């Protein structure tokens, strides 16, 4: 729950980051000046801050950049992953003094000012990341200008905000109406993409493979999806607690009952998992970055992946379990900590991964999953 920005931040204006456990970091206003509240999380990516800030999955989160210098490449008109900046706030250590990139049309702080995104710069982000990794992601607030007050008052504002646990946010970031992305060249398949917080590059990846994509709101019914005559259904990434998504889970069950090929990523992985009877839980500090190694159980293949999630499915590598739709298995796990990174029906008609194969920003190791989905629809 961000907002409250009113003016441009600068090195002369004091700012404070207040965590719910009482830890306070003081620095300078960055971007807009004012107040913002959200969950403090850290992202280890060394590049791709524009894609991070415009990712709807970061809705209501104050993102801490682990990389020490941010803003070097400015802001451009091509790399947004949605129509706006979604983060509640941004925390950086050493903001670049100027943007230097041939595609830049402005600077990062200018983009934050235009969209009233309150940030803070000049703090020890290394200490902050270590604190969040030790204590876990937590409620936080950034305050500058007239929003500054005594520590006790600021702490009261921080602790009074809703928790991310139990937050129902997908509908807040979803499209209001259906829209269509046409394929590049001849159309091979029609895909209905359920927008739980979809990123721009995902329909683009489908279009490159000859798929017409109908992007539909998160509250779309199974009958509305069937009316579009899809060859397959896609569940997108998105923010919030998957345990709140009874509607999306019911929709997914409807797709599975009809035998339609299904592919999900990130939040979509958690939705498919819950539709298959698995539980989800809130992680201590989550996975957010572009260099997370994932092992595919069936092949032993390791992919370096882009990730952004604070919830995960319960399960163990290679675990098989019964569902109303046939036997399923945990297909992928994180090489770092064993977290479930993918599930699939053994018969192959539905699969999902916890990471971002659309690689925005991030490596391209997992792009083959879009081809796997195309093969699934071809054989259906």
XYZ file of C-alpha atoms in Angstrom, residues 136-359:
224
model
C 12.629 -12.253 7.445
C 10.631 -9.933 5.210
C 8.537 -7.556 7.301
C 6.272 -4.521 7.286
C 8.091 -1.271 6.580
C 7.648 2.361 5.633
C 9.685 5.091 3.930
C 9.138 8.630 5.182
C 10.518 11.968 3.973
C 9.554 15.628 3.918
C 6.433 16.480 5.897
C 5.809 12.753 6.517
C 8.780 12.546 8.889
C 7.926 12.347 12.588
C 9.169 10.768 15.798
C 10.258 7.145 15.636
C 7.375 5.885 17.774
C 4.803 7.552 15.557
C 6.406 6.235 12.365
C 6.620 2.746 13.842
C 2.919 2.908 14.661
C 2.121 3.706 11.017
C 4.281 0.789 9.872
C 2.835 -1.812 12.226
C -0.731 -0.680 11.577
C -0.715 -1.696 7.911
C -2.162 -5.035 6.688
C 0.118 -8.064 6.448
C 1.125 -9.690 3.160
C -0.043 -12.977 4.673
C -3.699 -13.181 3.707
C -3.450 -10.331 1.167
C -5.763 -10.726 -1.852
C -4.043 -8.588 -4.487
C -4.389 -10.267 -7.890
C -7.587 -8.452 -8.836
C -5.933 -5.115 -7.994
C -3.280 -5.615 -10.699
C -5.303 -7.555 -13.275
C -6.619 -6.079 -16.511
C -10.154 -4.681 -16.411
C -11.088 -6.100 -19.803
C -9.921 -8.677 -22.300
C -7.275 -7.756 -24.871
C -5.539 -9.761 -27.583
C -1.906 -10.056 -28.671
C -1.648 -11.309 -32.233
C 0.976 -13.893 -33.223
C 4.072 -13.096 -35.232
C 3.257 -14.655 -38.589
C 0.777 -17.480 -39.049
C -1.388 -18.381 -36.076
C -0.789 -21.905 -34.772
C -2.663 -21.856 -31.458
C -5.010 -19.775 -29.340
C -4.058 -19.300 -25.692
C -6.151 -17.728 -22.958
C -3.845 -16.058 -20.417
C -5.433 -15.419 -17.022
C -3.991 -12.107 -15.833
C -3.097 -12.407 -12.162
C -0.372 -9.782 -12.670
C 1.025 -10.675 -16.085
C 4.240 -9.159 -17.421
C 4.416 -7.636 -20.899
C 7.067 -10.016 -22.169
C 5.004 -13.158 -21.537
C 2.405 -12.664 -24.336
C 5.320 -11.572 -26.511
C 7.021 -14.929 -25.931
C 3.813 -16.714 -26.918
C 3.382 -14.526 -30.019
C 6.914 -15.360 -31.176
C 5.821 -19.000 -31.292
C 2.710 -18.418 -33.386
C 0.205 -18.160 -30.541
C -2.686 -15.710 -30.427
C -3.083 -14.673 -26.801
C -6.346 -13.480 -25.249
C -5.408 -11.873 -21.907
C -8.423 -12.004 -19.597
C -9.196 -10.578 -16.117
C -8.448 -12.665 -13.049
C -12.178 -13.118 -12.307
C -13.010 -14.618 -15.717
C -15.259 -17.698 -15.571
C -14.551 -21.082 -17.139
C -17.475 -20.574 -19.534
C -16.025 -17.252 -20.714
C -12.689 -18.956 -21.321
C -14.277 -21.839 -23.241
C -16.145 -19.316 -25.420
C -12.757 -18.173 -26.746
C -12.048 -21.717 -28.038
C -8.537 -21.941 -26.626
C -6.002 -24.649 -27.387
C -4.499 -24.008 -23.967
C -4.747 -21.885 -20.822
C -1.980 -19.944 -19.098
C -1.856 -18.802 -15.444
C 0.375 -15.756 -14.955
C 2.564 -14.434 -12.174
C 1.053 -12.055 -9.625
C 1.182 -10.628 -6.084
C -0.271 -11.570 -2.739
C -1.124 -14.734 -0.837
C -2.186 -17.654 -3.082
C -4.342 -18.977 -0.230
C -6.795 -16.139 -0.993
C -7.334 -17.197 -4.613
C -10.346 -19.489 -4.318
C -11.731 -18.170 -7.601
C -8.526 -18.784 -9.560
C -8.175 -22.241 -8.009
C -11.756 -23.127 -8.972
C -11.120 -21.847 -12.499
C -7.985 -23.984 -12.737
C -9.912 -27.056 -11.614
C -12.439 -26.314 -14.359
C -9.653 -26.210 -16.953
C -8.184 -29.482 -15.667
C -11.597 -31.201 -15.658
C -11.953 -30.391 -19.354
C -8.500 -31.691 -20.228
C -7.232 -28.421 -21.688
C -3.431 -28.038 -21.739
C -2.372 -25.713 -18.927
C 0.854 -23.829 -18.188
C 1.512 -21.621 -15.156
C 4.389 -19.525 -13.876
C 5.158 -18.065 -10.438
C 1.786 -17.244 -8.828
C 0.274 -19.537 -11.461
C 2.444 -22.368 -10.137
C 0.994 -21.868 -6.672
C -2.552 -21.739 -8.077
C -2.068 -24.996 -9.998
C -0.515 -26.586 -6.927
C -3.472 -25.611 -4.759
C -5.864 -26.910 -7.443
C -4.001 -30.228 -7.209
C -4.497 -30.282 -3.438
C -1.152 -28.905 -2.235
C -0.812 -26.235 0.465
C 1.193 -23.016 0.275
C 3.163 -21.157 2.930
C 4.836 -17.788 3.359
C 8.611 -17.979 3.003
C 10.953 -16.296 5.460
C 12.428 -13.884 2.899
C 11.537 -15.352 -0.506
C 13.453 -15.587 -3.755
C 13.949 -12.350 -5.695
C 16.713 -12.086 -8.269
C 17.861 -13.285 -11.689
C 20.433 -15.986 -10.857
C 18.506 -18.652 -8.922
C 19.455 -22.253 -9.884
C 16.588 -24.708 -10.377
C 16.824 -28.479 -10.885
C 14.323 -30.288 -13.115
C 13.736 -33.672 -11.493
C 13.038 -35.679 -14.652
C 16.100 -34.585 -16.602
C 18.577 -33.385 -13.977
C 18.839 -30.202 -16.007
C 19.752 -27.038 -14.083
C 18.454 -23.661 -15.250
C 19.545 -20.268 -13.949
C 16.288 -18.422 -13.450
C 14.648 -15.094 -12.666
C 12.406 -15.244 -9.594
C 10.135 -13.063 -7.501
C 8.056 -14.836 -4.892
C 7.467 -14.780 -1.169
C 5.133 -17.800 -1.021
C 5.805 -21.390 -2.059
C 4.174 -24.798 -2.423
C 4.768 -27.547 0.118
C 6.537 -30.659 -1.168
C 9.788 -32.524 -1.817
C 11.823 -33.103 -4.963
C 10.367 -35.881 -7.106
C 7.429 -36.420 -4.721
C 4.414 -37.978 -6.432
C 0.874 -37.526 -5.158
C -2.684 -38.361 -6.158
C -5.111 -35.680 -7.340
C -8.692 -35.718 -8.705
C -7.099 -35.208 -12.140
C -4.578 -38.045 -12.006
C -1.193 -38.559 -10.441
C 1.060 -35.497 -10.149
C 4.618 -34.809 -9.065
C 6.945 -32.112 -7.811
C 8.927 -31.547 -11.008
C 11.410 -28.806 -10.036
C 13.182 -27.649 -6.870
C 15.536 -24.812 -6.011
C 19.160 -25.994 -5.851
C 19.864 -23.518 -3.038
C 17.255 -24.560 -0.485
C 15.022 -27.308 -1.899
C 11.958 -25.062 -2.289
C 9.360 -26.449 -4.714
C 9.853 -24.765 -8.094
C 7.419 -26.704 -10.263
C 4.586 -29.254 -10.372
C 3.023 -31.252 -13.183
C 0.445 -33.888 -13.928
C 2.232 -37.115 -14.849
C 0.201 -37.366 -18.060
C 1.774 -34.049 -19.090
C -1.329 -31.992 -19.826
C -0.666 -29.460 -17.051
C 2.606 -28.107 -15.696
C 3.914 -25.008 -13.966
C 7.120 -23.480 -12.628
C 7.780 -21.046 -9.806
C 10.226 -18.911 -11.779
C 9.986 -16.524 -14.758
C 10.875 -18.173 -18.095
C 9.975 -14.971 -19.954
C 13.324 -13.622 -18.647
